[in-house]
Coordinates of C-alpha atoms in Angstrom, one line a residue:
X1 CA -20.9 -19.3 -26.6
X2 CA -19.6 -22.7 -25.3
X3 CA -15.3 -22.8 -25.5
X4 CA -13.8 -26.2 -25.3
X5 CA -10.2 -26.6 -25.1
X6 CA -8.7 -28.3 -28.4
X7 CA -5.8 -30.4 -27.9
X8 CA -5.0 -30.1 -31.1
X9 CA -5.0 -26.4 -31.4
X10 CA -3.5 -26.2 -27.4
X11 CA -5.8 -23.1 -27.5
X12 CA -10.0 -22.9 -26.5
X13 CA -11.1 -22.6 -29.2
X14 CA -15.4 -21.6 -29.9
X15 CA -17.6 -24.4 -30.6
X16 CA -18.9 -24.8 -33.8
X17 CA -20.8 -27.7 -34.5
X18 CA -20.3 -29.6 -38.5
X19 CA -24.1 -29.4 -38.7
X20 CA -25.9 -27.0 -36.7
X21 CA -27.8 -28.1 -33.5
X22 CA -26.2 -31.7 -33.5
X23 CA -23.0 -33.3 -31.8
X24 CA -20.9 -35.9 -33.3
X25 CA -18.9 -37.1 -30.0
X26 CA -16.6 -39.8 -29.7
X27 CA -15.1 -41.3 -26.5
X28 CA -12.2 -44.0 -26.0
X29 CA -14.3 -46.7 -23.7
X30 CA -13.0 -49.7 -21.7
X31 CA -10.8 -52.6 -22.6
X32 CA -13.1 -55.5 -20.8
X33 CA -10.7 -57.8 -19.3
X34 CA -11.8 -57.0 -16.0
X35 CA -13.2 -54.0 -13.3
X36 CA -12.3 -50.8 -14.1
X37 CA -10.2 -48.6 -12.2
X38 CA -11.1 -45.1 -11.1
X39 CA -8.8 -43.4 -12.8
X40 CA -11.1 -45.0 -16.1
X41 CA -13.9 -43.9 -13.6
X42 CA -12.7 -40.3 -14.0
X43 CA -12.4 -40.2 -18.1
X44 CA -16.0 -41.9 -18.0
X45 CA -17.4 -39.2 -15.6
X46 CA -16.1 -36.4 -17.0
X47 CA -17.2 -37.0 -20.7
X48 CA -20.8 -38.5 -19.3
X49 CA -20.8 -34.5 -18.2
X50 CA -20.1 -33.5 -21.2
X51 CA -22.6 -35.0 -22.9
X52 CA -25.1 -33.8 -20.2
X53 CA -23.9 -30.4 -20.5
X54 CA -24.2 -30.4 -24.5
X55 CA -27.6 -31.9 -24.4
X56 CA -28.7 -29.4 -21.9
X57 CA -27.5 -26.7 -23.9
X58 CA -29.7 -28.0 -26.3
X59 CA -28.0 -30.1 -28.8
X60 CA -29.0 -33.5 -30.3
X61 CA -26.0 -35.1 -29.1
X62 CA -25.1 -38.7 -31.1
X63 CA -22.3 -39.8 -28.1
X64 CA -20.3 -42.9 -29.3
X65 CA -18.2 -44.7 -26.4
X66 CA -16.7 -47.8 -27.5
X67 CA -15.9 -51.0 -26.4
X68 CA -12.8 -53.1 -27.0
X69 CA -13.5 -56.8 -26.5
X70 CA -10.4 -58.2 -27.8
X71 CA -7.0 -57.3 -27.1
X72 CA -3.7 -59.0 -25.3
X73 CA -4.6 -58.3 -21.9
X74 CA -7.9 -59.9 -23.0
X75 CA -7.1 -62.9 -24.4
X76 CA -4.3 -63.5 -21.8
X77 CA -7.0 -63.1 -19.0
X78 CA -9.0 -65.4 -20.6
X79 CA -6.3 -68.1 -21.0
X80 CA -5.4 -67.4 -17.1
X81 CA -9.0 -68.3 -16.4
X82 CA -9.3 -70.6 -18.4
X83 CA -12.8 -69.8 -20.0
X84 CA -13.8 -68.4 -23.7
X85 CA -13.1 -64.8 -24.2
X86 CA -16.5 -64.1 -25.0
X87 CA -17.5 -65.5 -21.6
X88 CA -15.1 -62.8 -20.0
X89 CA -15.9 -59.8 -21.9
X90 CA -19.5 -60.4 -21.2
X91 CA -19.3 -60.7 -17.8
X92 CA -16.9 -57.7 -17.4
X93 CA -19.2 -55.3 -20.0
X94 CA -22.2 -56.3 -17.3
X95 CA -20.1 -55.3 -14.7
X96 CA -19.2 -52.2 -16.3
X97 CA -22.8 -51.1 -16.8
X98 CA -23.3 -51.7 -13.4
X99 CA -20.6 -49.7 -12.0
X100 CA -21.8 -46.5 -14.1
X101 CA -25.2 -46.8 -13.9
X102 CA -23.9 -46.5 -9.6
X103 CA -22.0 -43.3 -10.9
X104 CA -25.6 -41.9 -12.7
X105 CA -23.8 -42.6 -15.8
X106 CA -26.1 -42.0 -19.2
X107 CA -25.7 -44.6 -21.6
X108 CA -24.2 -43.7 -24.6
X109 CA -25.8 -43.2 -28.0
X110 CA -23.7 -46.1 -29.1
X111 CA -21.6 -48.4 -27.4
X112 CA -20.0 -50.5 -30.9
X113 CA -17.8 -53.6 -29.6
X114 CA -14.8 -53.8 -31.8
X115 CA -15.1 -57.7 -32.9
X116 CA -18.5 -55.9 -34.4
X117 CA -16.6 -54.0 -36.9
X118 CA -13.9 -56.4 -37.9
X119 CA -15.2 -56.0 -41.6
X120 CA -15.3 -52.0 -41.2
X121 CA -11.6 -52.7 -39.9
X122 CA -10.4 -54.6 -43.3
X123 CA -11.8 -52.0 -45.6
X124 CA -10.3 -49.5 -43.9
X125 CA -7.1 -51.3 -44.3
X126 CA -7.6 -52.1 -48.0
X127 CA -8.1 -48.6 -48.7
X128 CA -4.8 -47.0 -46.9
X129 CA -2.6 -49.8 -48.4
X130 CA -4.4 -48.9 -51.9
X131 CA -3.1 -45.8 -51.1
X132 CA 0.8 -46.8 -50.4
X133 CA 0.3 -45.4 -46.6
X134 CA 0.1 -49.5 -45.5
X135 CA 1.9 -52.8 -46.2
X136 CA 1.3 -56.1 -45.7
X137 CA 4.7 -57.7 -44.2
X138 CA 6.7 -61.1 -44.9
X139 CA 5.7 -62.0 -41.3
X140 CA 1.7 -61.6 -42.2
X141 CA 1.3 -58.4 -40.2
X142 CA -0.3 -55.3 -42.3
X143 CA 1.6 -52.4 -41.0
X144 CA 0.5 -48.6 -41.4
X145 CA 3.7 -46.5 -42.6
X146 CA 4.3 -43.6 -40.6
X147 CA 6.4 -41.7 -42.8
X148 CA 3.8 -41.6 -45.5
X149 CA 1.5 -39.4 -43.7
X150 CA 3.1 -35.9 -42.9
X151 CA 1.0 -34.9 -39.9
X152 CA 2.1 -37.7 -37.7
X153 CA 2.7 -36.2 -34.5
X154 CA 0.7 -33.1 -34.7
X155 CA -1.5 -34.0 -31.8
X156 CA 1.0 -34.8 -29.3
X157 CA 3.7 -32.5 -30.0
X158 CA 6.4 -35.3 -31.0
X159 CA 8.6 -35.5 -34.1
X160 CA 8.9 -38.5 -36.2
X161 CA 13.2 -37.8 -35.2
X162 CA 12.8 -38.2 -31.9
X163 CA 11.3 -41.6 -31.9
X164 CA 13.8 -43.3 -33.2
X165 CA 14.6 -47.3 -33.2
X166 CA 16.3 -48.3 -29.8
X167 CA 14.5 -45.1 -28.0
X168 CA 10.9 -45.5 -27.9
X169 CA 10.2 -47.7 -30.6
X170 CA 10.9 -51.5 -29.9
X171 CA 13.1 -52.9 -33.3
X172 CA 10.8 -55.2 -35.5
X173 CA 12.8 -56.6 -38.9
X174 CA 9.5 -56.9 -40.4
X175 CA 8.9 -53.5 -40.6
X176 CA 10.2 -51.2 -43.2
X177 CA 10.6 -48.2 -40.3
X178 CA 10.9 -48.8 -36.7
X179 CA 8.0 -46.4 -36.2
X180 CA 5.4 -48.1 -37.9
X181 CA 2.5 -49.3 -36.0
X182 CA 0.4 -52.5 -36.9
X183 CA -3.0 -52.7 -38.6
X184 CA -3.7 -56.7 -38.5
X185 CA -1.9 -58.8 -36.7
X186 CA -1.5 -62.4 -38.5
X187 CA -2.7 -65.1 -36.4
X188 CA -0.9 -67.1 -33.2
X189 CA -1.8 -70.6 -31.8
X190 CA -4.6 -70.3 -28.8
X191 CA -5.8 -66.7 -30.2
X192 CA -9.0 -65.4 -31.7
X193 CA -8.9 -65.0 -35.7
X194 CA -10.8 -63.8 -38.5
X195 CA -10.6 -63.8 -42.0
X196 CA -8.8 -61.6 -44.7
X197 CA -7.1 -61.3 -47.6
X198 CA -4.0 -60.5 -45.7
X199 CA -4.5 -64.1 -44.3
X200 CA -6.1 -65.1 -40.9
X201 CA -5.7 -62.6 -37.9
X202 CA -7.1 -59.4 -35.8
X203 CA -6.9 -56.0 -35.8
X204 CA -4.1 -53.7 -34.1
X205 CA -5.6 -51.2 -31.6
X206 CA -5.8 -48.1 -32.7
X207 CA -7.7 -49.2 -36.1
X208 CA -10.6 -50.0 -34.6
X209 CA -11.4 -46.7 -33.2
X210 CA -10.7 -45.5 -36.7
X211 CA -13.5 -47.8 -38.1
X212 CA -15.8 -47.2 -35.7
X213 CA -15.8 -43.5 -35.8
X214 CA -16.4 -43.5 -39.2
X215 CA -19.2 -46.3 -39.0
X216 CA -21.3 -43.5 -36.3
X217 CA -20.3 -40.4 -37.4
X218 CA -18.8 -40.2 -40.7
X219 CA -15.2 -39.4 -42.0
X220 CA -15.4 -36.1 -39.4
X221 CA -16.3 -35.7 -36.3
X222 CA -17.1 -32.3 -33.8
X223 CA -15.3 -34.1 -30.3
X224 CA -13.1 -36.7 -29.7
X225 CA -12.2 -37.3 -25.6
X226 CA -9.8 -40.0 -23.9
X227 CA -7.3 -39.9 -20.7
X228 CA -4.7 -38.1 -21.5
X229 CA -2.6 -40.8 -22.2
X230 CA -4.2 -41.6 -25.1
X231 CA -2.9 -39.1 -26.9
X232 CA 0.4 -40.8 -28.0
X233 CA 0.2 -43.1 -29.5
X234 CA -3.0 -44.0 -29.4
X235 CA -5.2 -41.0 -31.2
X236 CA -1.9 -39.7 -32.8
X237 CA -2.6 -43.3 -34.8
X238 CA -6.1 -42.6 -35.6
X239 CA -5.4 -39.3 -37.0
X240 CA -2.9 -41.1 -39.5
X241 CA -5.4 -44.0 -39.8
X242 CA -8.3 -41.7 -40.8
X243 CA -7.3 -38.5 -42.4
X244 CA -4.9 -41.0 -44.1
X245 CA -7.7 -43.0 -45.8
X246 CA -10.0 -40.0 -46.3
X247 CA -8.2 -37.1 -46.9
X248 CA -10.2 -34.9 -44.9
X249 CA -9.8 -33.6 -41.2
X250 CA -11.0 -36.3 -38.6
X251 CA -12.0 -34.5 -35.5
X252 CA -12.4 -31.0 -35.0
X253 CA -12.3 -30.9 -31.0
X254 CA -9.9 -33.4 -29.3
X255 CA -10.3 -33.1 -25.5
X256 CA -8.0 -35.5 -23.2
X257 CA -9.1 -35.7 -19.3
X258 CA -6.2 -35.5 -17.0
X259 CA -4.8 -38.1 -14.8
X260 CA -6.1 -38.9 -11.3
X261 CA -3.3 -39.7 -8.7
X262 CA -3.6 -42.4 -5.8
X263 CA -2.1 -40.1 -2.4
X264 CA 0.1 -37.9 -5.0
X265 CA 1.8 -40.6 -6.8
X266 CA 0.7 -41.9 -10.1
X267 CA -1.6 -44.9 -10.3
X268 CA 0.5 -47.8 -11.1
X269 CA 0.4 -51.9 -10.3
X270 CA 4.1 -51.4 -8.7
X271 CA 3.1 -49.6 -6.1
X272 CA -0.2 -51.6 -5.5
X273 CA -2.0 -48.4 -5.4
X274 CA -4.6 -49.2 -8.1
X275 CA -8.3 -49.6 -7.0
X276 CA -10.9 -50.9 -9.0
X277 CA -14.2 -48.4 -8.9
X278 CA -16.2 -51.3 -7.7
X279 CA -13.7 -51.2 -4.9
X280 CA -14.3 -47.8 -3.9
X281 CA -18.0 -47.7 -4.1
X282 CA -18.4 -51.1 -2.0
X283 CA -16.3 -49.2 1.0
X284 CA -19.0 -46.2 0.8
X285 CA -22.6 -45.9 1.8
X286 CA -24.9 -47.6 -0.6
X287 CA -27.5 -44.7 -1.3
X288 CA -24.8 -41.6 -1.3
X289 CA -21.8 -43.7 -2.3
X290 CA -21.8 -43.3 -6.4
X291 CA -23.0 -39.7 -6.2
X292 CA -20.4 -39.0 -3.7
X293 CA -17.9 -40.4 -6.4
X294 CA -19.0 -38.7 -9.3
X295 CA -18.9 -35.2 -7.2
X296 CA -15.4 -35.8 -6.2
X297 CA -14.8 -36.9 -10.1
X298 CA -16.3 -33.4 -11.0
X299 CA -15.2 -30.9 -8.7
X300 CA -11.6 -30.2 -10.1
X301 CA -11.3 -28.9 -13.4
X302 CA -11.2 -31.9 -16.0
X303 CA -8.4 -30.9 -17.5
X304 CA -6.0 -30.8 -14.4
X305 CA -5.1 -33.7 -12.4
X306 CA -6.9 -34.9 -8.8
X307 CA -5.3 -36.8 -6.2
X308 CA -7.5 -39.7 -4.7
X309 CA -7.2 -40.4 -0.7
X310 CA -9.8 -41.4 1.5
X311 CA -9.9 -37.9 3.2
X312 CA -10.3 -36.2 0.0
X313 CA -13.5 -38.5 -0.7
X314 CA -14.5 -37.8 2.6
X315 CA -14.7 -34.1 1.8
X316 CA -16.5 -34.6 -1.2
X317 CA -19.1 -35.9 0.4
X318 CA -19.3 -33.3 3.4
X319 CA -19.9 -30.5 0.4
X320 CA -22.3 -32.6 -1.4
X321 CA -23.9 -33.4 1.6
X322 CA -24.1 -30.0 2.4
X323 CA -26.2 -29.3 -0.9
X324 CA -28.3 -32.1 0.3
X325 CA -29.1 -30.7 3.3
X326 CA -30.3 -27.5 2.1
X327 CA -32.8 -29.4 -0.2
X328 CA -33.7 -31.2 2.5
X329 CA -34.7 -28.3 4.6
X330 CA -36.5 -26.6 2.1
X331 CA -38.4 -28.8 -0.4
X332 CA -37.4 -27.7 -3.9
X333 CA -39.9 -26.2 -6.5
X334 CA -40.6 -28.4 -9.4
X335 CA -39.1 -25.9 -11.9
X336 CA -37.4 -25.0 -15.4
X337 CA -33.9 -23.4 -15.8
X338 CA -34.8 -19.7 -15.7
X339 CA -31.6 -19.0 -17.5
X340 CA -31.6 -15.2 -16.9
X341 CA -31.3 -15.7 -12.8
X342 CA -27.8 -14.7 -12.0
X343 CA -27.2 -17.7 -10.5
X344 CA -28.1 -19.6 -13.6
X345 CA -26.3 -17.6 -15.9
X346 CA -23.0 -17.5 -13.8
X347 CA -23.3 -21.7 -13.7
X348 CA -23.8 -21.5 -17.4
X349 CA -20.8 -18.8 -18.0
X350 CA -18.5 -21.2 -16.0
X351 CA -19.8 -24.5 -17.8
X352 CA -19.5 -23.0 -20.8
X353 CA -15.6 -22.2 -20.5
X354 CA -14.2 -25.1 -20.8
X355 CA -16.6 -26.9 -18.6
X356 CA -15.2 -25.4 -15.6
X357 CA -17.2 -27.6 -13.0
X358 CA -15.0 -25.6 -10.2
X359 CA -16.7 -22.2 -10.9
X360 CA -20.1 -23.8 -11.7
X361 CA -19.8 -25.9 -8.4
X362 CA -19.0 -22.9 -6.6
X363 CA -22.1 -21.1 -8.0
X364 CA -24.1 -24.1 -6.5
X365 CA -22.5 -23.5 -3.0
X366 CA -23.2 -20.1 -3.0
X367 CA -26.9 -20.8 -3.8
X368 CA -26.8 -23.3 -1.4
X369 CA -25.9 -20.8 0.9
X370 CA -29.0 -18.2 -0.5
X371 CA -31.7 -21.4 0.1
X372 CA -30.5 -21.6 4.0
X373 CA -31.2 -17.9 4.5
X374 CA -34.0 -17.1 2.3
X375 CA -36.1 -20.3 2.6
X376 CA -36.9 -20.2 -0.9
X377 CA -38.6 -23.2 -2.7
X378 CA -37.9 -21.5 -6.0
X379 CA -34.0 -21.3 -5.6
X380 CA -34.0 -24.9 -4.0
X381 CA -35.6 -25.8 -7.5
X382 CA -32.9 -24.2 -9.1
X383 CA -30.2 -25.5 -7.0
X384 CA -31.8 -29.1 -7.9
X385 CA -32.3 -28.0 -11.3
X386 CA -28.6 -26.8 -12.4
X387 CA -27.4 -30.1 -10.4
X388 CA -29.1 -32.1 -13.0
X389 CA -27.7 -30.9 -15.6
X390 CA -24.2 -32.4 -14.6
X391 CA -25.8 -35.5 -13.2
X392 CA -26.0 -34.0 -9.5
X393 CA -28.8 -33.5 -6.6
X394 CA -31.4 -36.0 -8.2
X395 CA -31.9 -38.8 -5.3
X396 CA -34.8 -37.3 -2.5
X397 CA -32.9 -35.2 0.2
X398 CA -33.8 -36.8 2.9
X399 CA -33.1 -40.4 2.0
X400 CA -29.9 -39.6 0.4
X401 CA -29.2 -37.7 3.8
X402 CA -29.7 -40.5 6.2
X403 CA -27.9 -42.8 3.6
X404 CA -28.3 -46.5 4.1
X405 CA -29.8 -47.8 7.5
X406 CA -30.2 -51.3 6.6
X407 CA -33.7 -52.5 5.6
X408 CA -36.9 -50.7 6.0
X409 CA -37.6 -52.2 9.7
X410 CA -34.4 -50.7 10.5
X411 CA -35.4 -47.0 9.7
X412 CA -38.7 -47.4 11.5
X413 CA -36.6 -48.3 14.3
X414 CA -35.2 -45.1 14.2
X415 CA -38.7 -43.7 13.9
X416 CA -39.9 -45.7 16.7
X417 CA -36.9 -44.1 19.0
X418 CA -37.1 -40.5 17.8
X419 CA -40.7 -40.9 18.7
X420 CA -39.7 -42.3 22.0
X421 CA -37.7 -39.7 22.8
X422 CA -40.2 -36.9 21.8
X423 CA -42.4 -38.2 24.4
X424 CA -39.8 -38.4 26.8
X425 CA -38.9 -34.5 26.4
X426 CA -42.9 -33.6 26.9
X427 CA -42.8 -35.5 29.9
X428 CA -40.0 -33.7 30.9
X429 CA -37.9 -36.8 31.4
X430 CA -34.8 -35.5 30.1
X431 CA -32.5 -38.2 31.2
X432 CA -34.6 -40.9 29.6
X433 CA -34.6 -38.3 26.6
X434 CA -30.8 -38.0 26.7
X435 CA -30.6 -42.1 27.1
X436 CA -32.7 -42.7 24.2
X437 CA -30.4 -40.0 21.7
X438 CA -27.1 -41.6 22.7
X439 CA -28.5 -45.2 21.9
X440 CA -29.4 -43.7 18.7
X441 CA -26.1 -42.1 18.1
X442 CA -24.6 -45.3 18.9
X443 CA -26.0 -47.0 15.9
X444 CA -23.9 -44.5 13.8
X445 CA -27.1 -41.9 13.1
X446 CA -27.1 -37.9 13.9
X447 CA -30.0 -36.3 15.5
X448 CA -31.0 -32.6 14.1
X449 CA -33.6 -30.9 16.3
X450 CA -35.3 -28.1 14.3
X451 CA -38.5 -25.9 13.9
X452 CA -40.3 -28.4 11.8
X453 CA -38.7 -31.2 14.0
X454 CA -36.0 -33.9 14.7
X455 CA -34.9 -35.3 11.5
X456 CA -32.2 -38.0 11.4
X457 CA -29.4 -38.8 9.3
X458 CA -26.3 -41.1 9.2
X459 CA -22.6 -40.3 10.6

């Protein structure tokens, strides 16, 4: 029985689906004003296994990840470069597609843009201010009143008291509490706009998740994921936003991914420690370098925090490498999940508590471990097969081994020299041998003599 931890409870809780056999899973996506970072790298990853996990379990998974194509930081970037917003988001949602198809990313169910559901937006609006729990304001804003829905907070912990005006919660005269948050923001010179009976403007942020939630799933939903730093305010408004307008719980599982640190200190544009994914992909190998990421995304627990240094990455790929090697060694079996191996059912136990991808990685390495001694094609194929079902161990061993050497002429290069060499050791010319296997090594690739032969791989 799968147990996911529920923010919202601060308990795991047993997973129960609203209709039996299906998921209805929502995930916070990107804000497209320009490459993400890899902290957003590790939110992505982690609820991408998720939804691998739950669809391998054997549920008809319906996973929503949205994508918000108009904000602040998007229109200002726009302005700085001096182009239409549309031209930016576009180009930055390509890039974003590229980036974690590179981190053998699934594509969502869904992916809803938010200037898609501007009219979903308004009647969601319409609806809370029908019910008194919004106002329109002198200054044209519509604002959603906090104080009129008695669960704000529960999420997050925090009470209404201690966000008080001059605290947390920036003054605004045109609101009737400090704490309110806005639902349409009237319009400003130089900004996008659309149509309403409030007058001309465009949506807050935390409505649109609201609106599209209920668009793809309905007015509940099983999960709900983000960073963890979308709890407050962020979901704590769509909670008030939905269950507001509906009256009925909106998410039944709310999972929040922890942070990931740059050298143990927190990701931030002060210290000019934030890195783009793009960034960290282009400094690795082009064949191993996105599966290298999303292992080191994986292998701590998602709900506890990772720290990110150039070492650590480095070790990540020295254990998946590791994996690699054994299939490499001994060609996998083309097989099925026999579910009642031990192996498999100890990955399944640990994915299934919480998706603890430590204990489930571990039961990889200690297969690993059982394929080296035993020789067995069977447990390669299962090592290859339980891999897949978090996205791992799918690119051919020996490629992904030897990495990227260049172009093809390159790698039979190599060939060429192993073969020279070969023929050097039957003539028993050991120093040309020796010559030959440090000119190779000086191009950055590793020799490994072995019963079957020397195969080759990159430093």
């Amino acid at each position: 029985m799968l147990k996911i931890y529920n923010t919202l409870a601060r308990q795991k809780q047993e997973f129960t689906p609203i209709e039996a056999g299906k998921v209805r899973m929502y995930v916070c996506g990107l804000t497209v004003y320009d490459y993400f970072h890899i902290g957003n790298a590790r939110t992505l990853t982690v609820f991408d296994m998720v939804y691998r996990w739950l669809s391998a379990s054997g549920y008809a998974v319906h996973y929503v990840r949205n994508i918000t194509d108009v904000d602040d930081k998007i229109i200002d970037r726009a302005n700085k470069n001096g182009e239409p917003i549309e031209a930016l988001t576009a180009r930055m949602i390509s890039a974003m597609h590229e980036d974690t198809d590179r981190l053998g990313m699934l594509r969502p169910s869904a992916e809803p843009r938010a200037t898609q559901h501007i009219g979903g937006m308004l009647k969601l609006i319409d609806r809370l201010v029908d019910k008194g729990m919004a106002y329109p304001a002198d200054n044209g804003d519509v604002y959603y009143a906090v104080r009129e829905f008695p669960g704000y907070g529960k999420l997050s912990g925090k009470s209404i008291d201690d966000l008080r005006a001059g605290e947390r919660i920036a003054v605004n005269t045109a609101k009737r509490d400090p704490l309110d948050f806005v639902l349409w923001k009237a319009a400003k010179p130089h900004e996008p706009f659309w149509p309403s009976s409030y007058g001309q403007g465009r949506p807050g942020w935390h409505i649109e998740c609201s609106a599209m939630c209920e668009a793809e799933h309905g007015e509940t939903l099983d999960i709900h994921g983000g960073g963890w730093d979308l709890q407050f305010p962020h979901h704590e408004g769509e909670i008030a936003q939905s269950e507001g307008a509906s009256g009925k719980p909106f998410v039944n599982y709310w999972m929040h991914a922890a942070f990931l640190n740059m050298d143990n200190e927190k990701m931030s544009k002060s210290l000019g420690n934030v890195f783009t994914t793009r960034e960290v992909l282009n400094k690795l190998d082009a064949v191993q370098g996105g599966e290298v990421v999303r292992y080191f995304l994986l292998r701590g627990h998602y709900r506890s925090e990772i720290n990110y240094t150039w070492d650590t990455l480095q070790d990540a790929r020295a254990s998946l490498l590791s994996l690699y090697n054994a299939l490499r060694e001994v060609p996998p079996a083309e097989l099925a999940i026999d579910w009642s191996s031990p192996y498999a059912q100890r990955f399944r136990d640990a994915m299934d508590d919480d998706f603890n991808t430590p204990m489930a990685f571990a039961v990889l390495h200690e297969l690993r471990g059982e394929v080296n001694r035993t020789r067995s094609a069977e447990l390669a194929g299962l090592l290859r097969a339980l891999g897949a079902t978090v996205g791992l161990l799918g690119q051919d061993p020996a490629s992904f081994v030897q990495g990227a050497t260049g172009t093809a002429d390159d790698a039979a290069e190599i060939e060429a020299l192993i073969a020279q060499r070969n023929a050097a050791k039957q003539a028993r010319n050991f120093a040309e041998a020796d010559r030959i296997r440090d000119a190779i090594k000086a191009r950055g690739i590793v020799l490994e003599d072995g019963a079957g032969g020397t195969s080759w791989r990159r430093a």
